[in-house]
Amino acid sequence: MVGTSERLPELMYNLKLHNGKTLLFETSEKVFIPTGTTTLLLDSVREQIGSRGSILDIGCGIGVVGIALAAYGLATSLSASDISHEAVVLTEHNAVSNGCEVTARHSNLFEAWLDTAFDYIVDDVSGVAEGIAAVSGWFKNTSCESGYDGSLLTKNVIRQSHKHLRSGGRLFFPVISLSNETEIIAEARRCFEKVSLLKQKAWPLPDDLKPHLALLDRMRNEGVISYEEKFGTHIWTTSIYMAHN
Amino acid sequence: MQSLTQEQVIMIVARQFDDPGVTIDADSSMDNVADWDSLVHLGILVSLDVELEGRAAAVKKLAACRSVKEIVSCLAEHQLLTQ
């Protein structure tokens, strides 16, 4: 994780960076609240980016990943987009309040970036199986149209990314084991020559999913999701991948 | 891997902390390392299980261990530690 993060009162989100800086983000009940996956993604990208470059934060939410990468001095330019209008407005606001420049656009995946290419694309679109997302607390007032197995949006980003990456560019994407990881990685390997796992983190099943174990069991038996019962709890994972040619 | 050394256990525990300011040694525990919370603890257990090729999960007592010493002792009891 990139330092520590915590939710503050009045819908503020606090992110402590490794360089000692703290970034404050305004958020809203209507947008996705950053999770451990967000910070794991940020940490992985920060460690991998060897030289500064243009960054697209796709599925930016309130802008945490992109703005933090800019705060680390890794962005020659920062672009960000989200399907939520409110998220885009908050990203613009948070960029200004954290002293960073951003081109933020409302966009369904790459629709607003048709003729633009980047050195780094960081994908954080919804990637949880829809049935699970619906009963989880992660998407209370936000959309998660990621398909039955949760792979739809991530696979679309992977498929379209090569058109939006400059030569030598890299795509970073998280895969949650509460989605069809096998399908997503197979798609990445079809589209890119190199796909590597950067980081993986285990999480206990959140309380709001525990009453829905029958659903989770069924989806696991179908091969749609994966989790394990170990150490007296149910464990699922976030894996961060990098893809490039 | 058939078993771990104490040094390897310490390395596995240390890997769970992203803060370079956190130092882990044989005396480290949930009581003296502020960032060693339940989430970090789960990460330690899962990493031990990966390194021990699934055999750590069978050690029921391991989840209750609160320190490097307890983890090392527990692994030793189950022949998962190389002295």
Short mmCIF file of C-alpha atoms in Angstrom, two decimals:
data_model
loop_
_atom_site.label_atom_id
_atom_site.label_comp_id
_atom_site.label_asym_id
_atom_site.label_seq_id
_atom_site.Cartn_x
_atom_site.Cartn_y
_atom_site.Cartn_z
CA MET A 1 0.00 0.00 0.00
CA VAL A 2 1.15 3.53 -0.59
CA GLY A 3 1.63 4.70 2.92
CA THR A 4 -1.62 4.70 4.79
CA SER A 5 -4.96 5.94 3.79
CA GLU A 6 -8.10 6.51 5.74
CA ARG A 7 -11.49 8.01 5.30
CA LEU A 8 -11.99 11.26 7.12
CA PRO A 9 -15.19 12.92 8.28
CA GLU A 10 -17.15 15.08 5.84
CA LEU A 11 -16.30 12.82 2.93
CA MET A 12 -12.63 13.58 2.73
CA TYR A 13 -10.10 10.91 1.80
CA ASN A 14 -6.56 11.12 3.09
CA LEU A 15 -3.60 9.52 1.32
CA LYS A 16 -0.16 9.51 2.88
CA LEU A 17 2.58 9.14 0.27
CA HIS A 18 5.97 7.50 0.70
CA ASN A 19 7.68 10.84 0.22
CA GLY A 20 6.03 12.18 3.37
CA LYS A 21 3.42 14.25 1.55
CA THR A 22 -0.23 13.84 2.42
CA LEU A 23 -2.87 14.34 -0.22
CA LEU A 24 -6.45 15.22 0.66
CA PHE A 25 -9.27 14.33 -1.67
CA GLU A 26 -12.84 15.49 -1.55
CA THR A 27 -15.25 12.69 -2.27
CA SER A 28 -18.98 12.15 -2.33
CA GLU A 29 -21.54 9.49 -1.53
CA LYS A 30 -22.30 9.33 -5.24
CA VAL A 31 -18.83 8.22 -6.33
CA PHE A 32 -16.71 5.17 -5.68
CA ILE A 33 -14.74 5.47 -2.46
CA PRO A 34 -11.11 4.37 -2.91
CA THR A 35 -10.28 0.96 -1.48
CA GLY A 36 -7.19 -1.11 -0.76
CA THR A 37 -7.15 -2.04 -4.44
CA THR A 38 -6.71 1.63 -5.32
CA THR A 39 -3.66 1.99 -3.10
CA LEU A 40 -2.19 -1.36 -4.17
CA LEU A 41 -2.53 -0.25 -7.79
CA LEU A 42 -0.88 3.08 -7.03
CA ASP A 43 1.97 1.41 -5.19
CA SER A 44 2.58 -1.04 -8.05
CA VAL A 45 2.56 1.64 -10.73
CA ARG A 46 4.83 3.93 -8.72
CA GLU A 47 7.39 1.15 -8.37
CA GLN A 48 7.28 0.25 -12.07
CA ILE A 49 7.39 3.61 -13.77
CA GLY A 50 11.06 4.12 -14.55
CA SER A 51 10.76 7.40 -16.38
CA ARG A 52 8.22 10.20 -16.38
CA GLY A 53 5.54 10.04 -19.01
CA SER A 54 2.03 10.90 -20.01
CA ILE A 55 -0.49 9.11 -17.83
CA LEU A 56 -4.14 8.24 -18.38
CA ASP A 57 -6.07 7.28 -15.24
CA ILE A 58 -9.11 5.49 -16.66
CA GLY A 59 -11.95 4.88 -14.23
CA CYS A 60 -10.35 7.60 -12.15
CA GLY A 61 -13.06 7.97 -9.50
CA ILE A 62 -12.04 10.99 -7.42
CA GLY A 63 -8.60 10.99 -9.06
CA VAL A 64 -6.51 9.34 -6.37
CA VAL A 65 -4.17 7.23 -8.50
CA GLY A 66 -3.39 9.79 -11.18
CA ILE A 67 -3.03 12.73 -8.82
CA ALA A 68 -0.77 10.72 -6.51
CA LEU A 69 1.41 9.65 -9.45
CA ALA A 70 1.65 13.31 -10.44
CA ALA A 71 2.54 14.21 -6.85
CA TYR A 72 5.36 11.67 -7.06
CA GLY A 73 6.63 13.60 -10.09
CA LEU A 74 5.99 10.74 -12.52
CA ALA A 75 3.61 12.48 -14.91
CA THR A 76 4.65 14.75 -17.77
CA SER A 77 0.93 15.16 -18.25
CA LEU A 78 -2.06 13.71 -16.46
CA SER A 79 -5.33 12.77 -18.09
CA ALA A 80 -8.21 11.17 -16.26
CA SER A 81 -11.67 9.96 -17.10
CA ASP A 82 -14.64 8.30 -15.55
CA ILE A 83 -18.16 7.36 -16.57
CA SER A 84 -19.45 9.35 -13.59
CA HIS A 85 -19.87 13.10 -14.18
CA GLU A 86 -19.52 13.73 -10.48
CA ALA A 87 -16.24 11.81 -10.34
CA VAL A 88 -14.82 13.93 -13.15
CA VAL A 89 -15.80 17.15 -11.35
CA LEU A 90 -14.25 15.86 -8.12
CA THR A 91 -11.07 14.82 -9.95
CA GLU A 92 -10.70 18.33 -11.34
CA HIS A 93 -11.31 19.82 -7.92
CA ASN A 94 -8.90 17.42 -6.20
CA ALA A 95 -6.20 18.06 -8.77
CA VAL A 96 -6.38 21.80 -8.12
CA SER A 97 -6.46 21.38 -4.34
CA ASN A 98 -3.40 19.12 -4.51
CA GLY A 99 -1.49 21.43 -6.83
CA CYS A 100 -1.62 19.27 -9.92
CA GLU A 101 -2.78 19.82 -13.51
CA VAL A 102 -5.20 17.36 -15.06
CA THR A 103 -7.25 17.02 -18.21
CA ALA A 104 -10.35 15.30 -16.87
CA ARG A 105 -13.13 14.06 -19.14
CA HIS A 106 -16.42 12.29 -18.76
CA SER A 107 -15.96 9.11 -20.76
CA ASN A 108 -17.18 5.59 -21.23
CA LEU A 109 -13.78 3.89 -21.27
CA PHE A 110 -11.76 5.41 -24.18
CA GLU A 111 -14.60 7.28 -25.94
CA ALA A 112 -13.23 10.68 -24.96
CA TRP A 113 -9.64 9.76 -25.91
CA LEU A 114 -10.15 8.55 -29.47
CA ASP A 115 -7.04 10.13 -30.97
CA THR A 116 -4.84 10.24 -27.91
CA ALA A 117 -1.99 7.98 -26.90
CA PHE A 118 -0.20 7.75 -23.56
CA ASP A 119 2.97 6.33 -22.09
CA TYR A 120 1.09 4.78 -19.20
CA ILE A 121 -2.53 3.76 -18.87
CA VAL A 122 -3.70 2.96 -15.37
CA ASP A 123 -7.02 1.16 -15.35
CA ASP A 124 -9.21 1.17 -12.27
CA VAL A 125 -12.63 0.51 -13.78
CA SER A 126 -15.13 -1.64 -11.91
CA GLY A 127 -14.05 -5.26 -11.87
CA VAL A 128 -16.29 -7.19 -9.52
CA ALA A 129 -18.90 -9.70 -10.67
CA GLU A 130 -22.15 -7.74 -10.87
CA GLY A 131 -24.12 -10.03 -8.59
CA ILE A 132 -21.49 -9.65 -5.89
CA ALA A 133 -21.11 -5.91 -6.47
CA ALA A 134 -24.86 -5.54 -5.95
CA VAL A 135 -24.75 -7.00 -2.45
CA SER A 136 -21.40 -5.52 -1.44
CA GLY A 137 -20.93 -2.12 0.12
CA TRP A 138 -18.43 -1.05 -2.54
CA PHE A 139 -20.89 0.31 -5.10
CA LYS A 140 -23.64 1.77 -2.94
CA ASN A 141 -24.49 4.70 -5.19
CA THR A 142 -22.29 4.03 -8.17
CA SER A 143 -22.54 1.82 -11.20
CA CYS A 144 -20.80 -1.49 -11.65
CA GLU A 145 -21.74 -2.71 -15.09
CA SER A 146 -18.90 -5.18 -15.32
CA GLY A 147 -20.97 -8.15 -16.45
CA TYR A 148 -21.98 -11.38 -14.78
CA ASP A 149 -18.39 -12.46 -14.21
CA GLY A 150 -16.97 -8.98 -13.58
CA SER A 151 -14.55 -9.14 -16.50
CA LEU A 152 -16.42 -7.08 -19.10
CA LEU A 153 -15.00 -3.59 -18.49
CA THR A 154 -11.46 -4.69 -17.73
CA LYS A 155 -11.35 -6.83 -20.90
CA ASN A 156 -12.64 -3.87 -22.92
CA VAL A 157 -9.92 -1.63 -21.50
CA ILE A 158 -7.28 -4.27 -22.30
CA ARG A 159 -8.61 -4.71 -25.84
CA GLN A 160 -8.65 -0.98 -26.57
CA SER A 161 -5.48 0.00 -24.74
CA HIS A 162 -3.02 -0.94 -27.46
CA LYS A 163 -4.50 1.81 -29.67
CA HIS A 164 -3.89 4.34 -26.91
CA LEU A 165 -0.40 3.36 -25.83
CA ARG A 166 2.69 4.96 -27.29
CA SER A 167 5.58 2.76 -28.36
CA GLY A 168 6.99 1.18 -25.20
CA GLY A 169 3.87 2.15 -23.28
CA ARG A 170 2.47 0.12 -20.43
CA LEU A 171 -0.97 -0.78 -19.18
CA PHE A 172 -1.54 -1.40 -15.49
CA PHE A 173 -4.71 -3.11 -14.30
CA PRO A 174 -6.00 -4.73 -11.14
CA VAL A 175 -7.78 -8.06 -11.17
CA ILE A 176 -10.03 -8.95 -8.28
CA SER A 177 -10.56 -12.63 -7.58
CA LEU A 178 -14.27 -11.82 -7.18
CA SER A 179 -14.27 -11.64 -10.99
CA ASN A 180 -13.19 -14.00 -13.73
CA GLU A 181 -9.42 -13.64 -13.43
CA THR A 182 -8.73 -16.43 -15.93
CA GLU A 183 -10.74 -14.70 -18.67
CA ILE A 184 -9.12 -11.33 -18.00
CA ILE A 185 -5.57 -12.66 -18.09
CA ALA A 186 -6.31 -14.68 -21.23
CA GLU A 187 -7.54 -11.47 -22.91
CA ALA A 188 -4.41 -9.61 -21.78
CA ARG A 189 -2.20 -12.35 -23.22
CA ARG A 190 -4.12 -12.20 -26.52
CA CYS A 191 -3.58 -8.43 -26.77
CA PHE A 192 -0.07 -8.00 -25.34
CA GLU A 193 3.22 -9.84 -25.70
CA LYS A 194 4.12 -9.46 -22.05
CA VAL A 195 1.80 -9.71 -19.07
CA SER A 196 3.28 -9.81 -15.60
CA LEU A 197 1.94 -9.99 -12.08
CA LEU A 198 3.33 -7.12 -10.03
CA LYS A 199 1.68 -7.47 -6.65
CA GLN A 200 -0.96 -9.50 -4.92
CA LYS A 201 -2.76 -8.85 -1.69
CA ALA A 202 -5.17 -10.99 0.31
CA TRP A 203 -8.25 -9.61 1.98
CA PRO A 204 -10.80 -11.08 4.36
CA LEU A 205 -14.33 -11.19 3.02
CA PRO A 206 -16.10 -7.97 4.07
CA ASP A 207 -18.95 -8.29 6.56
CA ASP A 208 -21.59 -7.24 4.04
CA LEU A 209 -20.72 -10.21 1.81
CA LYS A 210 -20.82 -12.83 4.55
CA PRO A 211 -24.63 -13.29 4.41
CA HIS A 212 -24.23 -14.03 0.70
CA LEU A 213 -21.88 -17.00 0.90
CA ALA A 214 -24.37 -19.16 -1.01
CA LEU A 215 -24.08 -16.80 -3.99
CA LEU A 216 -20.30 -16.71 -3.71
CA ASP A 217 -20.11 -20.50 -3.44
CA ARG A 218 -22.27 -20.92 -6.51
CA MET A 219 -20.16 -18.51 -8.54
CA ARG A 220 -16.98 -20.17 -7.36
CA ASN A 221 -18.36 -23.57 -8.38
CA GLU A 222 -19.15 -22.11 -11.81
CA GLY A 223 -15.51 -21.03 -12.11
CA VAL A 224 -16.50 -17.37 -12.27
CA ILE A 225 -14.75 -16.16 -9.12
CA SER A 226 -12.24 -17.54 -6.67
CA TYR A 227 -11.64 -17.31 -2.96
CA GLU A 228 -10.31 -19.61 -0.31
CA GLU A 229 -11.32 -20.62 3.19
CA LYS A 230 -8.17 -20.42 5.28
CA PHE A 231 -7.17 -19.39 8.76
CA GLY A 232 -10.79 -19.22 9.86
CA THR A 233 -11.84 -16.71 7.24
CA HIS A 234 -12.74 -16.39 3.58
CA ILE A 235 -9.87 -14.88 1.61
CA TRP A 236 -10.05 -13.16 -1.76
CA THR A 237 -7.26 -11.33 -3.55
CA THR A 238 -6.39 -8.31 -5.61
CA SER A 239 -3.65 -8.83 -8.18
CA ILE A 240 -1.99 -5.98 -10.06
CA TYR A 241 -0.79 -6.74 -13.58
CA MET A 242 1.29 -4.88 -16.13
CA ALA A 243 0.92 -5.48 -19.86
CA HIS A 244 3.09 -4.23 -22.71
CA ASN A 245 4.57 -5.22 -26.06
CA MET B 1 9.59 -25.23 0.14
CA GLN B 2 9.64 -27.89 2.87
CA SER B 3 10.32 -25.57 5.78
CA LEU B 4 11.46 -22.06 6.61
CA THR B 5 14.27 -20.66 8.68
CA GLN B 6 13.62 -18.02 11.35
CA GLU B 7 15.30 -15.47 9.07
CA GLN B 8 12.91 -16.35 6.26
CA VAL B 9 9.95 -15.95 8.61
CA ILE B 10 11.21 -12.52 9.61
CA MET B 11 11.58 -11.58 5.94
CA ILE B 12 8.06 -12.75 5.17
CA VAL B 13 6.66 -10.72 8.06
CA ALA B 14 8.72 -7.67 7.08
CA ARG B 15 7.48 -7.85 3.47
CA GLN B 16 3.94 -7.14 4.62
CA PHE B 17 4.86 -3.65 5.78
CA ASP B 18 5.22 -1.13 3.02
CA ASP B 19 6.66 1.46 5.32
CA PRO B 20 10.48 1.27 5.14
CA GLY B 21 10.52 2.76 8.63
CA VAL B 22 9.11 -0.45 10.11
CA THR B 23 11.84 -2.82 11.27
CA ILE B 24 10.99 -6.43 11.98
CA ASP B 25 13.17 -8.73 14.06
CA ALA B 26 12.78 -11.81 16.23
CA ASP B 27 11.15 -9.76 19.01
CA SER B 28 8.55 -8.04 16.84
CA SER B 29 4.91 -8.56 17.69
CA MET B 30 1.44 -7.09 17.22
CA ASP B 31 2.02 -5.33 20.55
CA ASN B 32 5.20 -3.46 19.58
CA VAL B 33 4.69 -2.87 15.84
CA ALA B 34 1.93 -0.32 15.45
CA ASP B 35 1.14 -1.17 11.82
CA TRP B 36 0.77 -4.91 12.50
CA ASP B 37 -3.01 -5.00 12.24
CA SER B 38 -5.42 -7.79 11.29
CA LEU B 39 -5.00 -7.11 7.59
CA VAL B 40 -1.22 -7.29 7.78
CA HIS B 41 -1.60 -10.43 9.89
CA LEU B 42 -3.73 -12.05 7.20
CA GLY B 43 -1.07 -11.14 4.64
CA ILE B 44 1.58 -12.81 6.81
CA LEU B 45 -0.47 -15.99 7.11
CA VAL B 46 -1.20 -16.15 3.40
CA SER B 47 2.47 -15.53 2.52
CA LEU B 48 3.62 -18.23 4.92
CA ASP B 49 1.10 -20.58 3.33
CA VAL B 50 2.36 -19.78 -0.16
CA GLU B 51 6.00 -20.31 0.86
CA LEU B 52 5.11 -23.57 2.61
CA GLU B 53 3.08 -24.77 -0.36
CA GLY B 54 -0.25 -24.83 1.41
CA ARG B 55 0.87 -26.51 4.61
CA ALA B 56 0.59 -23.46 6.87
CA ALA B 57 -3.18 -23.33 6.42
CA ALA B 58 -3.43 -26.73 8.10
CA VAL B 59 -1.83 -25.34 11.27
CA LYS B 60 -4.89 -24.10 13.14
CA LYS B 61 -2.89 -22.38 15.89
CA LEU B 62 -1.01 -20.18 13.43
CA ALA B 63 -3.83 -17.66 13.00
CA ALA B 64 -3.71 -16.89 16.73
CA CYS B 65 0.05 -16.21 16.81
CA ARG B 66 0.70 -12.56 17.65
CA SER B 67 4.47 -12.33 17.30
CA VAL B 68 7.44 -13.55 15.28
CA LYS B 69 8.44 -15.76 18.23
CA GLU B 70 5.00 -17.37 18.37
CA ILE B 71 4.95 -17.94 14.60
CA VAL B 72 8.43 -19.47 14.67
CA SER B 73 7.53 -21.67 17.63
CA CYS B 74 4.27 -22.77 16.03
CA LEU B 75 5.99 -23.66 12.74
CA ALA B 76 8.69 -25.55 14.65
CA GLU B 77 6.03 -27.59 16.47
CA HIS B 78 4.69 -28.68 13.11
CA GLN B 79 8.08 -29.45 11.56
CA LEU B 80 7.80 -26.45 9.27
CA LEU B 81 10.89 -24.70 10.61
CA THR B 82 14.53 -25.42 9.86
CA GLN B 83 16.63 -24.77 12.94
#
